[in-house]
Amino acid sequence: MALLEVKNLKTHFFTRNGVVKSVDGSSFSIEKGEILGIVGESGAGKSITGFSILGLIDSPGRIVEGEINFDGKDLIKLSENELQKIRGDEISMIFQDPQTSLNPVITIGEQMMEAILYHKKGVSKKAAYEACVEILKTVGLPAARKRMKSYPHQLSGGMKQRVVIAMALLNNPKLLIADEPTTALDVTIQAQILYLMKKLSQEFHSALILITHDIAVVSQLCDKIAVMYAGRIVEYGSKEDIIFNPLHPYTKGLIECLPKLNDEKKRLYQIPGIMPSLLGLPQGCYFKNRCEFSDDECDTYPLQQEINGRIVFCHKVK
Amino acid sequence: MKFFKNELVVEFFEDKLAVGGLIIFIFLCILALFPSLFSYQNPYDLTQLFLENSFQPPNHTFWLGTDEQGRDIYSAMVYGLRISLYVGLASTVLSVVIGYTLGLISGYYGGWVDTIIMRIADIQLSFPAILIALIIMALWGEGIGKIVIAITIVNWVYYARTARGVVLSEKEKDYSQSAKALGMSNLGIIFGEILPNTTAPIIVIATVRIANAIILEATLSFLGLGVPITEPSLGSLIANGYQVLFSGYWWASVFPGVLLMVLIISINLIGDRMRDIMNPRLKR
Amino acid sequence: MLKYILNRLFHSVIVMFVISFIVFFIMFKAGDPVQLLLPPDATQQDVIEMRHALGIDQSFIKQYEAFLKNVAKGNLGNSFVYGQPALDVVFERLPATLELSVLAMIFSIIFGVPLGIIASIKPKAWYSKAIMFLSLSGISVPVFWTGMVLVLIFSVLLGWLPSSGRGEVYLFTSAFTWDGIKHLIMPVLTLSFFQLALILRLTRTGMMEVMMQDYIKLATAKGVPRRVVVYYHALKNSLIPLITVIGIQFGQLVAFTIVTETIFAWPGTGKLIIDSIQNLDRPIVVAYLLVISFIFVAINFIVDILYTFVDPRVRV
Ligand SMILES: Nc1ncnc2c1ncn2[C@@H]1O[C@H](COP(=O)(O)OP(=O)(O)O)[C@@H](O)[C@H]1O
Ligand code: SF4
Ligand SMILES: [Mg+2]
């Protein structure tokens, strides 16, 4: 049985301008120790997917439908109290921007220890402290012990992200959700952090959901890939299938964007047009206005097709 | 009709309390614009006051009672409302014009002009407004025109600061850079590009500060340093009535006080709503 | 740190110097206090003698020079009306004023902060809306009107509380005697009503802004209980800016004792300054303003120091 199985998840925001269907019927699953990549442009609903799993949707948003089966429980049905026990313990999350992820007026040490003390009753403060120092060393933070007493503003962005990653790994979670963990960082540090994430999730036997807008990142790290567009998954399958044999025109476009090894100088390709606003979605396939294969058939939203164990939504894929 | 289709305007009307405030405020403005239509006595006209009517409790002829000169409290309130509103609006308009201009100049030109204007503002802000206004009025004497000026002197600072702040941030943005590249003159940039973009925050502050100006006027009048009782504002009516409160003539101060409160609450309801709309980060 | 303190001190001295000059000048221009001080039947000779005795027959420059020389000796001149050193007259009445201001500030914080938090947690709940409407009334009601209504209810109608004076004073305050407390209740309530509403509203806005921050969401994602997220993580962040507000507002409170003391015949500096301005008693007015601005400077200073303790991001 899969560690996490999300079925037909719908998370909608009820704003004054209308209903924003940020996540509209997503299904995917992840096994123990697996890495799943969720790719898509900014605003596609990737972060909201991550937040939904942890039940972190604030009003005016709400999970309106679906199942999130994790380790034999449907997380949607759990109470706030039960969720609190799972968050940071069995499932933890890393946010996009390390600059804003840490509380500016609480020391790194205290913020880290919280993650232990609220989950492991009976662990002494001292033991918790030592555990935090250990893990800071593991993520490669220089002068780990000294850093425990630091405040976030005294650390660089890369150091903060290491702290946030360390914090997420403290309780040896079964599932780690990393929401664009490197987007806000320098290019040089990005690679280090990604490598670290992969290494650690293997070491800790955690499953990893890696959320990113950068298909290059998923193509290197992931076992499975879900491609999101305007709130919906348009293609979902193994990394090999998606990267080497993309079926959906949007995925094909994304792969086009990847720099090729042999002709580096070639101008990077970009899919023309922009993703429609979630408040003004077109009739039919959402990708229609940017798709070179579209025709009248595409005025209805394509049905789900399963082809050799992968899932794709497109009329032109047979 | 474009005005009513404006999203912000529509949003304003979604809040029942704010709409209530707006209706009350408009109603009070109408009363204040045509006081003679809504009152049966002119409190300034001494020939209409009869001493034998003094200190009548509320009754059929004098709905809200009379004061020691036989002045009908209700009529005096309508006229008083007019003066309170006048002082509030006039001083706010004056301080907006002066403060805004100084703030724009300060922010746009920077340098020593900026330093001087902002130093003055700093020193002034380190003192509570009421203290400054009080000293001005105490030494200068009562009078409607004087109090408008006194309030302007203490209030221009707020607009100057806001205008300056907005100019500084707008200056960085693309359009004024590109306007400059297109060869627009400094004045052209201020009036053509920056001014329209600074109006929204100024309007919000101004609304809130009209209420403050009215309170300030009423407080000074209450201390006997504002508007003379011969041309009473709501504040001077309350002050006048307060002197006989202990003799049991409560109506002479309580009714004007209630009206003053309603007036200020209505303005603050409007101001609050506008501020909420302008601050989308707090929307839920 | 020392450099910072000296810098601040220098700045404050300049400001106080400017203030003294402006006030001195305005009062000089405002008119001749002798007319007000002498009985109406005084002779011309009396007037001349008195003007000489007060030192106001000299030119403005001479007078200001004399004033500065005195200041250097720690003397702000004698009151024209009371004949005593102006500073003494002010200091004698200062405790009564500070007592009102400090108690009112404490009261406003004790009630304003918790109510603000409550109203921020569920902004759409009926009680939040009720709190917000009350606080809107709070910032809409002039101080003198609050005082009047309290007097009308508790003194005139119910006869429970005395409407004037300070009552029995023990040590430096009336807060230690029952009679004193009864005298304090209404003035303190009057003075704090507006402040309470303001602090409440600022606490609420601050909390709501902080609650939207990423680090609050991450704290929740770490499995920190909601209670701790709100009352520790969020509150700690939103209380810090409140310190500045409280510092500034303390100045407002001191200023508004003028109104409160007038209503409740409270023997503090507020009543003194109103009388002195009207009597053109320049030494008192100058002394009062200098003392008040000194208090403001001191408070600003304390606020800055406090900041370095509570906000790790600030180091001077
Ligand atoms: N609080 C909210 N209210 C309304 N819409 C929201 C809210 N949060 C997110 N959305 C919408 O949900 C969509 C998906 O957001 P998100 O998951 O953050 O995108 P991304 O794929 O870039 O992570 C966006 O289009 C955004 O407009
Ligand atoms: S369904 Fe039509 S428009 Fe949509 S991706 Fe396929 S071909 Fe393009
Ligand atoms: Mg995102």
mmCIF file of C-alpha atoms in Angstrom, chain A:
data_model
loop_
_atom_site.group_PDB
_atom_site.id
_atom_site.type_symbol
_atom_site.label_atom_id
_atom_site.label_comp_id
_atom_site.label_asym_id
_atom_site.label_seq_id
_atom_site.Cartn_x
_atom_site.Cartn_y
_atom_site.Cartn_z
ATOM 1 C CA MET A 1 0.000 0.000 0.000
ATOM 2 C CA ALA A 2 1.213 3.456 -0.852
ATOM 3 C CA LEU A 3 2.425 5.705 1.964
ATOM 4 C CA LEU A 4 0.362 8.588 0.684
ATOM 5 C CA GLU A 5 -2.499 8.365 -1.716
ATOM 6 C CA VAL A 6 -4.290 11.546 -2.768
ATOM 7 C CA LYS A 7 -7.576 10.978 -4.549
ATOM 8 C CA ASN A 8 -9.525 13.627 -6.429
ATOM 9 C CA LEU A 9 -8.358 16.445 -4.138
ATOM 10 C CA LYS A 10 -10.188 19.727 -4.606
ATOM 11 C CA THR A 11 -9.100 22.817 -2.705
ATOM 12 C CA HIS A 12 -11.025 25.948 -3.584
ATOM 13 C CA PHE A 13 -10.812 29.550 -2.411
ATOM 14 C CA PHE A 14 -14.088 31.368 -2.063
ATOM 15 C CA THR A 15 -13.053 34.936 -2.812
ATOM 16 C CA ARG A 16 -15.228 37.967 -3.441
ATOM 17 C CA ASN A 17 -14.353 37.770 -7.119
ATOM 18 C CA GLY A 18 -15.428 34.173 -7.463
ATOM 19 C CA VAL A 19 -14.313 30.639 -6.639
ATOM 20 C CA VAL A 20 -10.605 30.033 -7.246
ATOM 21 C CA LYS A 21 -10.145 26.331 -7.927
ATOM 22 C CA SER A 22 -6.500 26.193 -6.925
ATOM 23 C CA VAL A 23 -6.472 22.413 -6.797
ATOM 24 C CA ASP A 24 -9.225 20.819 -8.843
ATOM 25 C CA GLY A 25 -9.300 17.050 -8.765
ATOM 26 C CA SER A 26 -5.691 16.005 -8.240
ATOM 27 C CA SER A 27 -4.822 12.341 -7.724
ATOM 28 C CA PHE A 28 -1.341 10.967 -7.112
ATOM 29 C CA SER A 29 0.454 8.629 -4.757
ATOM 30 C CA ILE A 30 3.876 8.085 -3.309
ATOM 31 C CA GLU A 31 5.568 4.999 -1.886
ATOM 32 C CA LYS A 32 7.985 4.793 1.010
ATOM 33 C CA GLY A 33 11.382 6.212 0.076
ATOM 34 C CA GLU A 34 10.142 7.508 -3.275
ATOM 35 C CA ILE A 35 10.612 11.025 -4.642
ATOM 36 C CA LEU A 36 7.645 12.596 -6.411
ATOM 37 C CA GLY A 37 8.076 15.824 -8.296
ATOM 38 C CA ILE A 38 5.201 18.259 -8.812
ATOM 39 C CA VAL A 39 6.032 20.702 -11.622
ATOM 40 C CA GLY A 40 4.154 23.621 -13.036
ATOM 41 C CA GLU A 41 4.238 27.357 -13.574
ATOM 42 C CA SER A 42 3.790 29.775 -10.734
ATOM 43 C CA GLY A 43 0.135 29.876 -9.732
ATOM 44 C CA ALA A 44 -0.585 26.352 -10.962
ATOM 45 C CA GLY A 45 -1.624 25.198 -7.493
ATOM 46 C CA LYS A 46 1.509 23.351 -6.395
ATOM 47 C CA SER A 47 1.905 25.011 -3.003
ATOM 48 C CA ILE A 48 -1.774 24.692 -2.247
ATOM 49 C CA THR A 49 -1.500 20.977 -2.994
ATOM 50 C CA GLY A 50 1.268 20.739 -0.402
ATOM 51 C CA PHE A 51 -0.593 22.789 2.173
ATOM 52 C CA SER A 52 -3.730 20.724 1.642
ATOM 53 C CA ILE A 53 -1.934 17.542 2.662
ATOM 54 C CA LEU A 54 -1.015 19.123 6.001
ATOM 55 C CA GLY A 55 -4.430 20.745 6.446
ATOM 56 C CA LEU A 56 -2.896 24.216 6.343
ATOM 57 C CA ILE A 57 -5.522 25.904 4.218
ATOM 58 C CA ASP A 58 -6.686 29.227 5.656
ATOM 59 C CA SER A 59 -10.024 30.811 4.970
ATOM 60 C CA PRO A 60 -11.378 31.729 2.489
ATOM 61 C CA GLY A 61 -9.959 28.435 1.232
ATOM 62 C CA ARG A 62 -11.338 24.983 1.953
ATOM 63 C CA ILE A 63 -10.746 21.393 0.902
ATOM 64 C CA VAL A 64 -14.072 20.725 -0.734
ATOM 65 C CA GLU A 65 -13.639 17.138 -1.881
ATOM 66 C CA GLY A 66 -11.261 14.223 -1.995
ATOM 67 C CA GLU A 67 -9.270 11.846 0.129
ATOM 68 C CA ILE A 68 -5.752 12.131 1.480
ATOM 69 C CA ASN A 69 -4.884 8.659 2.706
ATOM 70 C CA PHE A 70 -1.710 8.619 4.704
ATOM 71 C CA ASP A 71 -0.561 5.538 6.557
ATOM 72 C CA GLY A 72 -4.100 4.189 6.792
ATOM 73 C CA LYS A 73 -5.796 7.448 7.852
ATOM 74 C CA ASP A 74 -7.744 9.960 5.776
ATOM 75 C CA LEU A 75 -6.108 13.247 6.824
ATOM 76 C CA ILE A 76 -9.108 15.263 5.689
ATOM 77 C CA LYS A 77 -11.277 13.562 8.287
ATOM 78 C CA LEU A 78 -8.878 14.169 11.179
ATOM 79 C CA SER A 79 -9.502 16.806 13.829
ATOM 80 C CA GLU A 80 -7.147 19.767 14.262
ATOM 81 C CA ASN A 81 -5.679 18.054 17.335
ATOM 82 C CA GLU A 82 -4.939 14.809 15.534
ATOM 83 C CA LEU A 83 -3.447 16.725 12.609
ATOM 84 C CA GLN A 84 -1.209 18.662 14.953
ATOM 85 C CA LYS A 85 0.303 15.365 16.145
ATOM 86 C CA ILE A 86 1.120 14.352 12.571
ATOM 87 C CA ARG A 87 2.479 17.716 11.420
ATOM 88 C CA GLY A 88 6.174 18.074 11.960
ATOM 89 C CA ASP A 89 6.368 14.483 13.137
ATOM 90 C CA GLU A 90 5.196 12.059 10.464
ATOM 91 C CA ILE A 91 4.871 14.668 7.725
ATOM 92 C CA SER A 92 6.907 17.819 7.621
ATOM 93 C CA MET A 93 7.204 20.629 5.158
ATOM 94 C CA ILE A 94 9.835 23.040 3.885
ATOM 95 C CA PHE A 95 8.652 26.381 2.560
ATOM 96 C CA GLN A 96 9.642 28.297 -0.483
ATOM 97 C CA ASP A 97 11.305 31.295 1.125
ATOM 98 C CA PRO A 98 13.771 30.676 3.945
ATOM 99 C CA GLN A 99 13.905 34.424 4.604
ATOM 100 C CA THR A 100 10.345 34.430 5.911
ATOM 101 C CA SER A 101 10.087 30.889 7.241
ATOM 102 C CA LEU A 102 11.709 31.480 10.592
ATOM 103 C CA ASN A 103 10.280 33.542 13.419
ATOM 104 C CA PRO A 104 12.505 36.628 13.634
ATOM 105 C CA VAL A 105 12.276 37.047 17.396
ATOM 106 C CA ILE A 106 12.869 33.471 18.555
ATOM 107 C CA THR A 107 16.267 31.783 18.542
ATOM 108 C CA ILE A 108 17.042 29.063 16.029
ATOM 109 C CA GLY A 109 17.545 26.630 18.897
ATOM 110 C CA GLU A 110 14.194 27.254 20.478
ATOM 111 C CA GLN A 111 12.393 27.043 17.159
ATOM 112 C CA MET A 112 14.034 23.724 16.428
ATOM 113 C CA MET A 113 13.495 22.242 19.860
ATOM 114 C CA GLU A 114 9.801 23.023 19.641
ATOM 115 C CA ALA A 115 9.493 20.488 16.855
ATOM 116 C CA ILE A 116 10.783 17.782 19.170
ATOM 117 C CA LEU A 117 9.231 18.832 22.448
ATOM 118 C CA TYR A 118 5.678 19.061 21.159
ATOM 119 C CA HIS A 119 5.857 15.571 19.676
ATOM 120 C CA LYS A 120 8.086 13.432 21.847
ATOM 121 C CA LYS A 121 6.753 13.592 25.370
ATOM 122 C CA GLY A 122 9.346 12.645 27.923
ATOM 123 C CA VAL A 123 12.338 13.869 25.958
ATOM 124 C CA SER A 124 14.361 16.199 28.159
ATOM 125 C CA LYS A 125 15.216 19.676 26.976
ATOM 126 C CA LYS A 126 18.854 18.794 27.106
ATOM 127 C CA ALA A 127 18.432 15.738 24.914
ATOM 128 C CA ALA A 128 16.347 17.770 22.484
ATOM 129 C CA TYR A 129 19.033 20.419 22.390
ATOM 130 C CA GLU A 130 21.702 17.880 21.580
ATOM 131 C CA ALA A 131 19.538 16.296 18.901
ATOM 132 C CA CYS A 132 19.146 19.698 17.270
ATOM 133 C CA VAL A 133 22.882 20.347 17.303
ATOM 134 C CA GLU A 134 23.465 16.918 15.770
ATOM 135 C CA ILE A 135 21.072 17.447 12.926
ATOM 136 C CA LEU A 136 22.419 20.937 12.230
ATOM 137 C CA LYS A 137 25.769 19.283 11.760
ATOM 138 C CA THR A 138 24.204 16.696 9.477
ATOM 139 C CA VAL A 139 22.796 19.375 7.166
ATOM 140 C CA GLY A 140 26.233 20.941 7.062
ATOM 141 C CA LEU A 141 25.662 24.145 9.001
ATOM 142 C CA PRO A 142 29.002 25.536 10.130
ATOM 143 C CA ALA A 143 29.407 26.228 13.859
ATOM 144 C CA ALA A 144 26.207 24.331 14.602
ATOM 145 C CA ARG A 145 26.302 24.679 18.376
ATOM 146 C CA LYS A 146 26.833 28.405 18.236
ATOM 147 C CA ARG A 147 24.002 28.779 15.750
ATOM 148 C CA MET A 148 21.498 27.408 18.230
ATOM 149 C CA LYS A 149 21.635 30.727 20.061
ATOM 150 C CA SER A 150 21.452 32.844 16.905
ATOM 151 C CA TYR A 151 18.437 34.692 15.618
ATOM 152 C CA PRO A 152 17.372 34.194 11.998
ATOM 153 C CA HIS A 153 18.587 37.623 10.853
ATOM 154 C CA GLN A 154 22.125 36.605 11.753
ATOM 155 C CA LEU A 155 22.113 33.812 9.156
ATOM 156 C CA SER A 156 22.371 33.939 5.386
ATOM 157 C CA GLY A 157 19.568 32.645 3.179
ATOM 158 C CA GLY A 158 21.345 29.374 2.468
ATOM 159 C CA MET A 159 22.029 28.821 6.168
ATOM 160 C CA LYS A 160 18.411 29.504 7.010
ATOM 161 C CA GLN A 161 17.258 26.971 4.468
ATOM 162 C CA ARG A 162 19.570 24.400 5.995
ATOM 163 C CA VAL A 163 18.049 25.179 9.368
ATOM 164 C CA VAL A 164 14.557 24.754 7.954
ATOM 165 C CA ILE A 165 15.524 21.452 6.357
ATOM 166 C CA ALA A 166 17.128 20.276 9.587
ATOM 167 C CA MET A 167 13.972 21.251 11.444
ATOM 168 C CA ALA A 168 11.853 19.221 9.037
ATOM 169 C CA LEU A 169 14.033 16.142 9.485
ATOM 170 C CA LEU A 170 14.244 16.304 13.284
ATOM 171 C CA ASN A 171 11.555 13.746 13.941
ATOM 172 C CA ASN A 172 12.539 11.485 11.096
ATOM 173 C CA PRO A 173 9.310 12.043 9.157
ATOM 174 C CA LYS A 174 7.822 9.437 6.848
ATOM 175 C CA LEU A 175 6.978 12.118 4.328
ATOM 176 C CA LEU A 176 8.742 15.362 3.551
ATOM 177 C CA ILE A 177 7.108 18.038 1.416
ATOM 178 C CA ALA A 178 9.599 20.525 -0.008
ATOM 179 C CA ASP A 179 7.952 23.531 -1.647
ATOM 180 C CA GLU A 180 10.476 25.089 -4.029
ATOM 181 C CA PRO A 181 13.215 24.678 -1.438
ATOM 182 C CA THR A 182 15.819 26.377 -3.591
ATOM 183 C CA THR A 183 13.974 29.003 -5.593
ATOM 184 C CA ALA A 184 14.950 31.843 -3.271
ATOM 185 C CA LEU A 185 18.603 30.822 -3.117
ATOM 186 C CA ASP A 186 21.724 31.547 -5.137
ATOM 187 C CA VAL A 187 22.327 29.226 -8.063
ATOM 188 C CA THR A 188 25.519 27.889 -6.485
ATOM 189 C CA ILE A 189 23.741 26.968 -3.267
ATOM 190 C CA GLN A 190 20.713 25.516 -5.079
ATOM 191 C CA ALA A 191 22.598 22.451 -6.253
ATOM 192 C CA GLN A 192 24.074 21.815 -2.808
ATOM 193 C CA ILE A 193 20.718 22.024 -1.101
ATOM 194 C CA LEU A 194 19.039 19.755 -3.656
ATOM 195 C CA TYR A 195 21.772 17.187 -3.339
ATOM 196 C CA LEU A 196 21.459 17.412 0.434
ATOM 197 C CA MET A 197 17.726 16.876 0.280
ATOM 198 C CA LYS A 198 18.087 13.772 -1.854
ATOM 199 C CA LYS A 199 20.839 12.363 0.316
ATOM 200 C CA LEU A 200 18.998 13.028 3.547
ATOM 201 C CA SER A 201 15.682 11.662 2.412
ATOM 202 C CA GLN A 202 17.481 8.455 1.489
ATOM 203 C CA GLU A 203 19.364 8.380 4.771
ATOM 204 C CA PHE A 204 16.218 9.001 6.778
ATOM 205 C CA HIS A 205 14.112 6.705 4.561
ATOM 206 C CA SER A 206 11.628 9.513 4.022
ATOM 207 C CA ALA A 207 9.383 9.837 1.030
ATOM 208 C CA LEU A 208 9.810 13.230 -0.604
ATOM 209 C CA ILE A 209 7.406 15.419 -2.516
ATOM 210 C CA LEU A 210 9.469 17.979 -4.354
ATOM 211 C CA ILE A 211 7.497 20.957 -5.585
ATOM 212 C CA THR A 212 9.152 23.115 -8.228
ATOM 213 C CA HIS A 213 8.582 25.200 -11.335
ATOM 214 C CA ASP A 214 11.886 23.950 -12.719
ATOM 215 C CA ILE A 215 11.628 20.732 -14.704
ATOM 216 C CA ALA A 216 15.411 20.444 -14.722
ATOM 217 C CA VAL A 217 15.303 19.880 -10.962
ATOM 218 C CA VAL A 218 12.730 17.082 -11.095
ATOM 219 C CA SER A 219 14.416 15.459 -14.043
ATOM 220 C CA GLN A 220 17.475 14.930 -11.875
ATOM 221 C CA LEU A 221 16.021 13.916 -8.558
ATOM 222 C CA CYS A 222 12.617 12.375 -8.902
ATOM 223 C CA ASP A 223 11.191 8.893 -9.413
ATOM 224 C CA LYS A 224 7.757 10.113 -10.457
ATOM 225 C CA ILE A 225 6.510 13.379 -11.880
ATOM 226 C CA ALA A 226 3.132 15.105 -11.828
ATOM 227 C CA VAL A 227 2.737 18.060 -14.182
ATOM 228 C CA MET A 228 0.232 20.663 -13.014
ATOM 229 C CA TYR A 229 -1.430 23.318 -15.102
ATOM 230 C CA ALA A 230 -4.042 25.812 -13.881
ATOM 231 C CA GLY A 231 -5.044 23.776 -10.852
ATOM 232 C CA ARG A 232 -5.143 20.384 -12.532
ATOM 233 C CA ILE A 233 -2.682 17.584 -13.102
ATOM 234 C CA VAL A 234 -2.305 17.182 -16.888
ATOM 235 C CA GLU A 235 0.219 14.380 -16.951
ATOM 236 C CA TYR A 236 1.463 11.977 -14.315
ATOM 237 C CA GLY A 237 3.919 9.117 -14.607
ATOM 238 C CA SER A 238 7.434 7.828 -14.032
ATOM 239 C CA LYS A 239 10.350 10.163 -14.550
ATOM 240 C CA GLU A 240 11.623 8.175 -17.534
ATOM 241 C CA ASP A 241 8.298 8.336 -19.342
ATOM 242 C CA ILE A 242 7.737 11.999 -18.687
ATOM 243 C CA ILE A 243 11.222 13.256 -19.457
ATOM 244 C CA PHE A 244 12.090 11.049 -22.423
ATOM 245 C CA ASN A 245 8.639 10.531 -23.867
ATOM 246 C CA PRO A 246 6.314 13.364 -22.868
ATOM 247 C CA LEU A 247 2.801 12.967 -24.249
ATOM 248 C CA HIS A 248 0.924 16.079 -23.183
ATOM 249 C CA PRO A 249 1.695 19.162 -25.289
ATOM 250 C CA TYR A 250 2.366 21.210 -22.129
ATOM 251 C CA THR A 251 4.868 18.668 -20.821
ATOM 252 C CA LYS A 252 6.494 18.613 -24.236
ATOM 253 C CA GLY A 253 6.821 22.375 -24.040
ATOM 254 C CA LEU A 254 8.435 22.150 -20.619
ATOM 255 C CA ILE A 255 10.919 19.569 -21.832
ATOM 256 C CA GLU A 256 11.732 21.825 -24.798
ATOM 257 C CA CYS A 257 12.766 24.432 -22.287
ATOM 258 C CA LEU A 258 15.462 22.209 -20.854
ATOM 259 C CA PRO A 259 18.946 23.214 -22.014
ATOM 260 C CA LYS A 260 20.350 20.472 -24.222
ATOM 261 C CA LEU A 261 23.788 19.167 -23.512
ATOM 262 C CA ASN A 262 24.985 19.269 -27.116
ATOM 263 C CA ASP A 263 23.877 22.744 -28.150
ATOM 264 C CA GLU A 264 24.221 24.920 -25.084
ATOM 265 C CA LYS A 265 24.313 28.144 -27.036
ATOM 266 C CA LYS A 266 20.840 27.687 -28.430
ATOM 267 C CA ARG A 267 18.345 30.230 -27.186
ATOM 268 C CA LEU A 268 16.203 28.725 -24.444
ATOM 269 C CA TYR A 269 12.758 27.860 -25.668
ATOM 270 C CA GLN A 270 9.723 29.278 -23.920
ATOM 271 C CA ILE A 271 6.133 28.183 -24.292
ATOM 272 C CA PRO A 272 4.351 31.154 -25.872
ATOM 273 C CA GLY A 273 1.477 32.816 -24.016
ATOM 274 C CA ILE A 274 0.646 32.751 -20.326
ATOM 275 C CA MET A 275 -1.351 30.476 -18.071
ATOM 276 C CA PRO A 276 -4.949 31.721 -17.786
ATOM 277 C CA SER A 277 -6.068 33.243 -14.480
ATOM 278 C CA LEU A 278 -7.856 30.731 -12.284
ATOM 279 C CA LEU A 279 -10.772 33.167 -12.260
ATOM 280 C CA GLY A 280 -11.039 33.290 -16.036
ATOM 281 C CA LEU A 281 -10.493 29.712 -17.162
ATOM 282 C CA PRO A 282 -11.423 28.980 -20.766
ATOM 283 C CA GLN A 283 -14.139 26.551 -21.769
ATOM 284 C CA GLY A 284 -12.619 23.152 -22.506
ATOM 285 C CA CYS A 285 -8.942 22.318 -22.157
ATOM 286 C CA TYR A 286 -7.194 24.982 -20.073
ATOM 287 C CA PHE A 287 -4.089 24.773 -22.246
ATOM 288 C CA LYS A 288 -6.048 25.438 -25.424
ATOM 289 C CA ASN A 289 -4.885 29.020 -26.042
ATOM 290 C CA ARG A 290 -1.213 28.023 -25.977
ATOM 291 C CA CYS A 291 -1.451 24.627 -27.608
ATOM 292 C CA GLU A 292 -0.290 24.093 -31.174
ATOM 293 C CA PHE A 293 -2.426 20.954 -31.530
ATOM 294 C CA SER A 294 -5.719 22.395 -30.358
ATOM 295 C CA ASP A 295 -8.865 22.188 -32.420
ATOM 296 C CA ASP A 296 -12.648 22.121 -31.886
ATOM 297 C CA GLU A 297 -12.415 18.895 -29.933
ATOM 298 C CA CYS A 298 -10.501 20.741 -27.254
ATOM 299 C CA ASP A 299 -13.560 22.867 -26.398
ATOM 300 C CA THR A 300 -14.471 20.125 -23.949
ATOM 301 C CA TYR A 301 -12.102 19.251 -21.140
ATOM 302 C CA PRO A 302 -10.238 16.035 -22.092
ATOM 303 C CA LEU A 303 -10.997 12.878 -20.134
ATOM 304 C CA GLN A 304 -8.389 10.979 -18.173
ATOM 305 C CA GLN A 305 -6.497 8.382 -20.224
ATOM 306 C CA GLU A 306 -4.227 5.731 -18.877
ATOM 307 C CA ILE A 307 -1.427 4.757 -21.241
ATOM 308 C CA ASN A 308 1.137 2.181 -20.103
ATOM 309 C CA GLY A 309 0.751 3.066 -16.425
ATOM 310 C CA ARG A 310 0.846 6.799 -16.919
ATOM 311 C CA ILE A 311 -1.986 9.265 -16.870
ATOM 312 C CA VAL A 312 -2.579 12.072 -19.324
ATOM 313 C CA PHE A 313 -5.381 14.522 -20.114
ATOM 314 C CA CYS A 314 -5.342 15.411 -23.792
ATOM 315 C CA HIS A 315 -7.609 14.736 -26.758
ATOM 316 C CA LYS A 316 -4.723 14.333 -29.129
ATOM 317 C CA VAL A 317 -2.956 11.579 -27.226
ATOM 318 C CA LYS A 318 -4.196 8.223 -28.418
#
